[in-house]
XYZ file of C-alpha atoms in Angstrom:
601
model
C -11.755 -1.872 40.061
C -8.179 -0.713 39.497
C -7.225 2.649 38.094
C -4.058 4.644 37.613
C -3.220 8.172 38.627
C -0.376 10.483 37.745
C 1.489 13.589 38.781
C 2.996 13.970 35.325
C 0.140 14.849 33.015
C 2.436 16.403 30.420
C 3.955 13.103 29.327
C 0.851 11.004 30.015
C 2.889 8.764 32.302
C 0.585 7.110 34.836
C 2.950 5.890 37.525
C 0.866 5.215 40.675
C -2.114 2.919 41.135
C -5.041 2.978 43.482
C -8.276 1.071 43.962
C -11.789 2.452 44.010
C -12.443 0.207 47.023
C -10.032 2.121 49.235
C -9.819 5.691 47.904
C -11.647 8.470 46.122
C -10.502 9.427 42.614
C -7.633 11.958 42.730
C -7.903 15.527 41.489
C -5.128 15.030 38.911
C -5.696 13.281 35.551
C -6.255 9.533 35.923
C -7.234 6.613 33.714
C -8.657 3.111 33.924
C -7.167 -0.018 32.321
C -9.271 -1.472 29.531
C -8.393 -5.131 30.085
C -7.462 -7.719 32.662
C -5.854 -11.134 32.444
C -9.106 -12.527 30.960
C -9.389 -9.930 28.185
C -11.123 -6.622 27.416
C -14.307 -5.644 29.227
C -13.993 -1.928 28.501
C -13.420 -0.690 24.960
C -12.459 2.939 24.376
C -11.847 4.486 20.955
C -9.485 7.450 21.367
C -9.727 10.071 18.608
C -6.870 12.576 18.710
C -7.692 16.108 17.580
C -4.127 17.502 17.355
C -5.475 20.857 16.248
C -8.285 19.464 14.073
C -11.321 18.947 16.284
C -13.642 18.660 13.280
C -11.808 15.559 11.997
C -11.928 13.856 15.397
C -15.609 14.718 15.811
C -16.478 13.457 12.316
C -14.662 10.164 12.889
C -16.431 9.714 16.229
C -19.808 10.201 14.550
C -18.897 7.708 11.818
C -17.923 5.154 14.460
C -21.124 5.827 16.391
C -23.130 4.957 13.272
C -21.201 1.698 12.868
C -21.704 0.854 16.548
C -25.421 1.496 16.271
C -25.671 -0.762 13.195
C -23.935 -3.532 15.170
C -26.316 -3.071 18.120
C -23.631 -1.686 20.438
C -24.709 0.945 22.960
C -22.010 3.546 23.569
C -21.062 6.891 25.099
C -19.297 9.754 23.273
C -17.149 12.156 25.311
C -15.234 15.301 24.495
C -11.968 14.336 26.118
C -10.778 17.837 27.025
C -9.985 21.340 25.754
C -8.028 19.999 22.748
C -11.282 18.727 21.198
C -10.483 15.016 21.012
C -13.186 12.398 21.378
C -13.514 9.202 23.425
C -16.142 6.653 22.394
C -16.818 4.083 25.133
C -18.610 0.778 25.365
C -18.464 -2.192 27.759
C -19.097 -5.915 27.446
C -20.656 -8.600 29.609
C -17.820 -11.028 28.839
C -14.074 -10.682 28.416
C -13.124 -10.181 24.747
C -9.830 -11.725 23.739
C -7.066 -9.267 22.722
C -6.680 -10.775 19.221
C -10.254 -9.897 18.304
C -9.942 -6.420 19.830
C -6.657 -5.910 17.962
C -8.295 -6.850 14.662
C -11.165 -4.480 15.385
C -8.738 -1.649 16.225
C -6.640 -2.086 13.073
C -9.642 -2.136 10.783
C -11.172 0.846 12.567
C -7.973 2.866 12.114
C -8.097 2.173 8.366
C -11.586 3.680 8.222
C -11.112 6.412 10.858
C -7.787 8.272 10.351
C -7.757 10.172 13.671
C -8.134 7.014 15.791
C -5.258 6.193 18.162
C -5.326 2.415 18.555
C -2.475 2.108 21.078
C -4.771 1.477 24.108
C -6.648 -1.231 22.192
C -3.460 -2.993 21.125
C -1.804 -3.006 24.530
C -3.701 -5.464 26.687
C -1.098 -5.198 29.472
C -1.130 -1.467 30.234
C -3.547 0.150 27.788
C -5.693 2.719 29.612
C -7.910 5.731 28.853
C -9.385 8.516 31.013
C -13.060 7.687 31.699
C -15.951 10.192 31.535
C -15.700 12.999 34.073
C -11.944 12.770 34.676
C -9.692 15.880 34.648
C -7.563 16.777 31.624
C -3.937 17.841 32.022
C -4.644 21.135 30.181
C -7.725 21.919 32.252
C -11.363 20.898 31.951
C -12.557 17.321 32.024
C -13.905 14.498 29.883
C -17.456 15.652 29.139
C -20.257 13.326 28.021
C -21.751 14.526 24.718
C -24.170 11.682 24.029
C -25.107 8.259 25.320
C -26.102 6.790 28.665
C -23.400 5.933 31.203
C -25.531 2.983 32.336
C -24.312 1.067 29.257
C -20.859 1.155 30.853
C -22.007 0.391 34.393
C -24.447 -2.339 33.342
C -23.260 -3.649 29.939
C -25.519 -5.768 27.771
C -23.365 -6.622 24.762
C -20.886 -9.450 24.198
C -18.581 -11.021 21.671
C -21.330 -11.402 19.083
C -21.804 -7.642 18.791
C -18.034 -7.000 18.616
C -17.771 -9.521 15.784
C -20.633 -7.743 14.003
C -18.681 -4.486 14.283
C -15.565 -6.144 12.822
C -17.600 -7.445 9.877
C -19.056 -3.977 9.294
C -15.566 -2.440 9.294
C -14.323 -5.147 6.921
C -17.190 -4.375 4.546
C -16.209 -0.698 4.595
C -12.709 -1.680 3.484
C -13.354 -4.473 0.975
C -17.025 -4.021 0.084
C -18.263 -5.015 -3.368
C -18.748 -2.552 -6.197
C -22.282 -1.158 -6.653
C -24.569 -3.860 -8.092
C -26.330 -3.488 -11.400
C -29.953 -2.441 -11.367
C -32.299 -0.145 -13.261
C -31.136 2.810 -11.224
C -27.430 2.080 -11.689
C -26.708 5.461 -13.234
C -28.118 7.213 -10.175
C -25.343 5.582 -8.151
C -22.693 7.468 -10.126
C -21.612 10.774 -8.576
C -19.716 13.655 -10.152
C -16.781 15.451 -8.524
C -16.081 19.186 -8.543
C -14.321 18.924 -11.918
C -17.255 17.103 -13.520
C -15.644 13.639 -13.563
C -17.779 10.616 -12.537
C -16.984 8.254 -9.669
C -18.706 5.590 -7.601
C -19.384 6.713 -4.009
C -17.863 4.774 -1.142
C -14.695 4.386 0.901
C -11.613 4.202 -1.280
C -9.949 0.763 -1.185
C -6.651 -0.622 -2.513
C -6.748 -1.807 -6.118
C -7.735 -5.441 -6.688
C -4.769 -7.762 -7.165
C -5.137 -7.954 -10.976
C -5.365 -4.173 -11.312
C -2.456 -3.610 -8.930
C -0.256 -5.936 -10.977
C -1.416 -4.321 -14.231
C -0.515 -0.893 -12.854
C 3.117 -2.034 -12.453
C 3.270 -3.955 -15.739
C 5.506 -2.676 -18.515
C 3.243 -1.947 -21.485
C 5.537 -0.876 -24.301
C 3.592 -3.246 -26.568
C 0.344 -3.764 -28.477
C -1.670 -4.518 -25.328
C -1.211 -1.152 -23.592
C -4.903 -0.282 -23.906
C -5.927 -3.642 -22.410
C -3.625 -3.145 -19.445
C -5.014 0.370 -18.950
C -8.559 -0.975 -19.017
C -7.702 -3.490 -16.269
C -6.291 -0.712 -14.098
C -9.217 1.665 -14.591
C -11.927 -0.948 -14.005
C -10.292 -1.920 -10.714
C -9.867 1.729 -9.709
C -13.505 2.544 -10.460
C -14.734 -0.509 -8.520
C -12.478 0.503 -5.597
C -14.125 3.950 -5.397
C -11.161 5.895 -6.727
C -11.543 9.319 -8.321
C -10.040 10.415 -11.626
C -7.560 12.579 -9.714
C -6.246 9.497 -7.897
C -5.360 7.865 -11.212
C -4.034 11.093 -12.723
C -1.375 11.309 -9.989
C 0.101 8.020 -11.250
C 0.163 8.771 -14.987
C 3.749 10.038 -15.063
C 5.246 7.050 -13.211
C 3.052 3.917 -13.413
C 4.164 1.538 -16.209
C 0.613 0.268 -16.699
C -0.639 3.715 -17.771
C 1.570 3.880 -20.877
C -1.512 4.090 -23.117
C -2.253 7.476 -21.537
C 1.287 8.784 -22.030
C 1.780 7.618 -25.621
C -0.002 6.199 -28.643
C 0.954 3.446 -31.064
C 2.159 4.408 -34.516
C 3.842 2.809 -37.499
C 7.275 3.428 -35.937
C 6.472 2.493 -32.378
C 4.871 4.579 -29.652
C 4.964 8.365 -29.691
C 4.343 10.638 -26.716
C 0.952 12.321 -26.401
C 0.820 16.047 -25.581
C -0.249 16.740 -21.995
C -3.662 18.007 -23.096
C -4.281 14.858 -25.112
C -3.186 12.732 -22.138
C -5.806 14.406 -19.952
C -8.504 13.968 -22.589
C -7.635 10.298 -23.135
C -7.651 9.545 -19.421
C -10.975 11.357 -18.882
C -12.606 9.468 -21.762
C -11.349 6.046 -20.679
C -12.286 6.799 -17.065
C -15.900 7.608 -18.037
C -16.144 4.259 -19.828
C -14.722 2.389 -16.834
C -17.038 4.013 -14.268
C -20.087 3.448 -16.452
C -19.182 -0.203 -17.055
C -18.658 -0.967 -13.361
C -21.926 0.797 -12.474
C -23.912 -1.150 -15.074
C -22.429 -4.601 -14.528
C -22.449 -6.609 -11.303
C -19.043 -7.669 -10.114
C -18.373 -11.345 -10.869
C -15.928 -12.974 -8.498
C -15.057 -16.609 -7.945
C -15.958 -18.265 -4.684
C -12.875 -19.298 -2.725
C -13.805 -20.493 0.735
C -10.167 -20.439 1.838
C -9.239 -16.941 0.631
C -10.253 -14.988 3.723
C -8.336 -17.389 5.965
C -5.238 -17.324 3.741
C -5.366 -13.540 3.389
C -5.689 -13.102 7.136
C -2.808 -15.435 7.941
C -0.582 -13.696 5.397
C -1.540 -10.300 6.833
C -0.597 -11.602 10.294
C 2.901 -12.598 9.203
C 3.522 -9.413 7.200
C 2.343 -7.283 10.126
C 4.604 -9.214 12.514
C 7.558 -8.794 10.149
C 6.832 -5.077 9.789
C 6.632 -4.641 13.559
C 9.899 -6.563 13.935
C 11.512 -4.249 11.383
C 10.101 -1.150 13.107
C 11.581 -2.335 16.397
C 15.026 -2.568 14.758
C 15.079 1.112 13.801
C 18.880 1.359 13.936
C 19.197 -1.321 11.228
C 17.584 0.980 8.657
C 19.343 4.240 9.523
C 22.951 3.337 8.754
C 24.810 2.497 5.567
C 22.506 0.849 3.067
C 19.719 0.564 5.650
C 17.310 3.050 3.993
C 17.392 1.185 0.685
C 17.146 -2.161 2.505
C 13.934 -1.062 4.225
C 12.358 0.060 0.978
C 13.172 -3.265 -0.652
C 11.802 -5.170 2.343
C 8.568 -3.161 2.206
C 8.362 -3.818 -1.539
C 8.680 -7.594 -1.104
C 6.061 -7.547 1.654
C 3.712 -5.598 -0.619
C 4.149 -8.023 -3.509
C 3.601 -10.957 -1.160
C 0.294 -9.437 -0.057
C -0.775 -8.894 -3.667
C 0.177 -12.468 -4.589
C -1.320 -13.902 -1.357
C 1.811 -15.955 -0.832
C 5.133 -15.738 0.972
C 7.315 -16.320 -2.124
C 7.591 -13.659 -4.842
C 9.615 -13.334 -8.022
C 11.609 -10.104 -7.958
C 14.246 -9.228 -10.523
C 16.552 -6.398 -9.507
C 15.358 -3.914 -12.130
C 11.710 -4.359 -11.200
C 12.584 -3.940 -7.511
C 14.690 -0.887 -8.322
C 11.884 0.844 -10.230
C 9.338 0.093 -7.501
C 11.633 1.489 -4.789
C 13.159 4.475 -6.594
C 16.717 3.119 -6.376
C 19.325 1.829 -8.815
C 19.472 -1.801 -9.911
C 22.848 -2.356 -8.250
C 21.509 -0.842 -5.033
C 18.517 -3.189 -5.255
C 20.796 -6.188 -5.808
C 22.992 -5.454 -2.801
C 19.943 -4.674 -0.661
C 18.487 -8.112 -1.424
C 21.805 -9.710 -0.522
C 22.066 -7.821 2.782
C 18.485 -8.666 3.733
C 19.153 -12.330 3.001
C 22.421 -12.282 4.962
C 20.631 -10.789 7.976
C 17.808 -13.347 7.846
C 14.984 -11.017 6.760
C 14.438 -12.958 3.517
C 15.858 -16.037 1.830
C 16.291 -16.938 -1.828
C 13.818 -19.627 -2.861
C 14.894 -19.912 -6.513
C 17.737 -18.474 -8.561
C 17.175 -16.307 -11.622
C 16.812 -18.254 -14.863
C 16.261 -16.944 -18.374
C 13.737 -14.114 -18.391
C 12.646 -14.900 -14.828
C 14.189 -13.144 -11.855
C 15.090 -14.790 -8.573
C 12.306 -15.753 -6.164
C 12.478 -14.643 -2.538
C 10.798 -16.031 0.558
C 9.689 -13.329 3.022
C 9.141 -15.907 5.791
C 12.567 -17.581 6.076
C 11.852 -18.908 9.588
C 8.563 -20.513 8.443
C 6.580 -18.580 11.023
C 3.445 -18.741 8.888
C 1.606 -21.972 9.768
C 1.277 -24.379 6.863
C -0.603 -27.107 8.703
C -4.323 -26.796 7.956
C -5.412 -27.673 11.510
C -3.065 -25.109 13.050
C -4.137 -22.511 10.485
C -7.815 -22.954 11.273
C -7.101 -22.693 14.999
C -5.351 -19.363 14.493
C -8.235 -18.008 12.430
C -10.899 -19.129 14.877
C -11.128 -15.712 16.528
C -11.301 -13.741 13.262
C -14.817 -12.914 11.971
C -15.568 -13.641 8.328
C -14.204 -10.995 5.995
C -11.715 -9.614 8.508
C -8.762 -11.488 6.983
C -9.290 -9.997 3.535
C -9.804 -6.569 5.097
C -6.565 -6.795 7.082
C -4.698 -7.764 3.908
C -6.279 -4.877 1.988
C -5.373 -2.419 4.747
C -1.729 -3.514 4.862
C -1.526 -3.491 1.070
C -2.778 0.082 0.921
C -0.377 1.211 3.669
C 2.701 -0.306 2.033
C 1.720 0.850 -1.464
C 1.179 4.400 -0.250
C 4.501 4.322 1.607
C 6.387 3.284 -1.530
C 4.506 5.758 -3.729
C 5.391 8.657 -1.424
C 9.049 7.705 -0.987
C 9.662 6.873 -4.657
C 10.281 10.287 -6.203
C 13.064 12.156 -7.950
C 13.426 14.375 -4.886
C 14.510 11.379 -2.756
C 17.130 9.778 -4.984
C 20.296 10.925 -3.185
C 23.289 12.303 -5.141
C 22.334 15.988 -5.609
C 18.895 15.295 -4.058
C 17.504 14.413 -0.640
C 18.764 11.046 0.690
C 16.696 7.870 0.650
C 16.313 8.113 4.424
C 14.513 11.456 4.010
C 12.059 9.814 1.609
C 11.432 6.970 4.058
C 10.740 9.432 6.872
C 8.491 11.555 4.647
C 6.448 8.496 3.649
C 5.882 7.526 7.275
C 4.306 10.842 8.179
C 0.644 11.343 7.395
C -1.361 13.884 5.474
C -3.417 14.445 8.617
C -2.105 15.547 12.004
C 0.117 12.820 13.367
C 2.998 12.815 15.777
C 6.271 11.073 14.973
C 9.171 10.138 17.190
C 11.914 11.604 15.054
C 14.804 10.733 17.384
C 17.959 10.824 15.321
C 15.980 12.059 12.290
C 15.849 15.683 13.440
C 18.287 16.727 10.706
C 16.235 14.964 8.045
C 13.071 16.617 9.323
C 14.680 20.043 9.099
C 15.771 19.381 5.520
C 12.219 18.347 4.651
C 10.970 21.552 6.263
C 13.411 23.696 4.279
C 12.015 22.395 1.003
C 8.388 22.724 2.145
C 7.708 18.983 2.207
C 6.596 18.805 5.857
C 5.242 21.330 8.334
C 4.636 21.574 12.038
C 1.037 21.435 13.241
C 0.808 21.717 16.992
C 2.850 18.876 18.445
C 2.838 16.934 15.188
C 4.731 16.850 11.905
C 2.544 16.519 8.822
C 3.171 16.129 5.108
C 2.314 19.059 2.895
C 0.929 18.760 -0.648
C 2.790 15.915 -2.433
C 3.275 18.248 -5.410
C 5.922 19.986 -3.289
C 8.187 17.061 -4.170
C 8.131 18.140 -7.825
C 9.302 21.627 -6.892
C 12.082 20.187 -4.748
C 13.224 17.907 -7.586
C 13.316 20.894 -9.941
C 15.395 22.854 -7.430
C 17.856 19.961 -7.077
C 18.039 19.555 -10.844
C 17.000 15.898 -10.735
C 13.499 16.091 -12.227
C 12.944 13.172 -14.589
C 15.699 11.019 -13.087
C 13.382 8.102 -12.254
C 11.518 8.212 -15.579
C 14.849 8.116 -17.456
C 15.922 5.180 -15.316
C 12.636 3.425 -16.050
C 13.097 3.797 -19.813
C 16.663 2.478 -19.565
C 15.719 -0.529 -17.439
C 12.772 -1.396 -19.640
C 15.051 -1.381 -22.663
C 17.570 -3.580 -20.823
C 14.895 -6.068 -19.779
C 13.468 -6.190 -23.305
C 16.938 -6.661 -24.819
C 17.646 -9.539 -22.453
C 14.282 -11.132 -23.260
C 15.127 -10.715 -26.954
C 18.389 -12.608 -26.476
C 16.609 -15.377 -24.552
C 14.198 -15.728 -27.486
C 17.163 -15.791 -29.865
C 18.830 -18.509 -27.822
C 15.637 -20.599 -27.850
C 15.446 -20.200 -31.624
C 19.076 -21.315 -32.070
C 18.490 -24.415 -29.933
C 15.303 -25.525 -31.692
C 14.975 -27.482 -34.977
C 14.398 -25.220 -37.997
C 13.551 -25.377 -41.686
C 14.363 -23.012 -44.499
C 11.006 -21.291 -43.907
C 12.213 -20.117 -40.524
C 14.386 -17.360 -41.967
C 13.945 -14.066 -40.198
C 14.375 -10.454 -41.184
C 17.049 -8.328 -39.585
C 15.901 -6.120 -36.720
C 16.303 -2.994 -38.895
C 14.389 -4.439 -41.876
C 10.668 -4.930 -42.469
C 9.893 -8.411 -43.916
C 7.992 -8.388 -47.220
C 6.492 -11.803 -46.537
C 6.362 -14.058 -43.492
C 5.027 -17.639 -43.620
C 2.409 -18.794 -41.170
C 3.917 -19.999 -37.931
C 7.216 -18.184 -38.468
C 8.960 -16.411 -35.587
C 7.380 -13.075 -34.619
C 10.681 -11.413 -33.809
C 13.657 -10.464 -36.015
C 17.272 -11.494 -35.661
C 19.097 -10.293 -32.590
C 21.818 -7.732 -33.469
C 25.286 -9.253 -33.804
C 28.777 -7.813 -33.877
C 31.440 -8.489 -36.559
C 32.535 -11.547 -34.574
C 28.993 -12.978 -34.525
C 28.470 -12.353 -30.838
C 25.329 -10.703 -29.452
C 25.404 -6.903 -29.612
C 23.366 -5.856 -26.573
C 24.097 -2.175 -27.094
C 22.460 -2.299 -30.523
C 19.599 -4.395 -29.106
C 18.842 -1.820 -26.398
C 18.990 0.983 -28.956
C 16.581 -0.917 -31.230
C 14.127 -1.374 -28.386
C 14.343 2.314 -27.394
C 13.812 3.378 -31.010
C 10.691 1.217 -31.278
C 12.143 -1.120 -33.891
C 10.963 -4.077 -31.837
C 7.934 -4.436 -29.591
C 8.302 -5.987 -26.171
C 5.219 -8.137 -26.836
C 6.901 -9.923 -29.743
C 9.953 -10.694 -27.638
C 8.006 -12.021 -24.662
C 5.711 -14.173 -26.809
C 8.691 -15.702 -28.583
C 10.522 -16.297 -25.303
């Protein structure tokens, strides 16, 4: 059995090897490799304390419960004086690295303090075994379990696959089923708001799309209902939704109400009351009704293959760190992340993305979004699949090299090592990571020009709310600026994010509060005005009768025949040409609803 020893315990660099057949273990810290050329026979889950031993201990206990459910015997160790935990198990057969990698990624989504590096590095991944010295003194001490399960293992691939399925269920499990005791499944938080217990998951695809849908129309309440039902079924709390009220287009029904002259803003107190009321209805409905989903035998396979390609593209982008730190690089990376997120939601490699929608999702200007798409395409990160036409934006392919297999036989071969449910769970995990990254970086405080630069927002979004180290490298200056405004703090050897509300204070100090919301209103008006003109053009090119006369945009028709157009005339200038300035003003003033325009178009 090979092992590795070191004289440099500070950096955890294990530089010399020895064999148990020829020597006794050294007195300095040493570790054993987890895998060989055949695969993994030792599996070690490394929970880093980084100043928070309780979090590492809690995650280790949670994992122990999952291992027990899967029939996997294990040993829990306190790794040293820092309070970290090592959870060990061993197998009778070599487990291929792909399966172990899937297990590690899903486990890290459920257990935040887990360091998955040893389980993703089949070449040199190693961990200190029970009883070995720690660089800061002490040793790895067994807390529970029998070491015989490591010396004489009795589990194999079947049990590891069972663990992967259990982790996948934690991530993408169904909403609580309906039964006579459904109401007993509803819990109440400290503020008295109901929620469904369970691990929070990303929103379902329909709800995620609804959350980003412009709702300046008659269907705002329907869109809100779609968002809230998905959030309740995904084990969100009211506070999770409340954080999105000020920015998410799909929550317009909370921010404003429909009146005779368009939508008018609700006072903040009324917004809170409306959200609380609608949230109660959503939680109660989900608790009382079983979730009805279609059966798609290919979904898990397709979701897993898409997650594979997005993860590979993300890792490729991470490896090219210099590409995103110069010139327009920070905005390029946000746009790339946005396209990857939309591809995951759509479960496809081609997505429609007009520049204004991309700009709003990334917290950048429309011209910045346009040039970012062009640079990404020029560098081979994406390729244009279809040009913009009418009200539809251009479509972009995130897999320009066709890495994702499209042959059914090849696809099934790739998925052969993935347990059922793991593909959907990997997609859900990546979706949540990218959505959270964009949500954190997209804020008034990170809009450049009298605010923090985009690069600072990207760095901030890549830190974690829990203790986590980051290799800042050339970002030391950005880190210090984040520290000055109270957005990040030092915790031991790690940088962590502080309360996200600190971004609001920073935006106020910079004098840029409300910049993104103003941009959103302007872009929505521009998109609606363009859709209005497309509807006008369609009307001009279609056969008409005298009954097709329309009212002017600033007049209310006294009578409208059945089947007549649902939108008024587009504003024109003295020369008869389209007046887009007047059209945008009409949309902003509520003289025309977006729904009427889109239906006509």
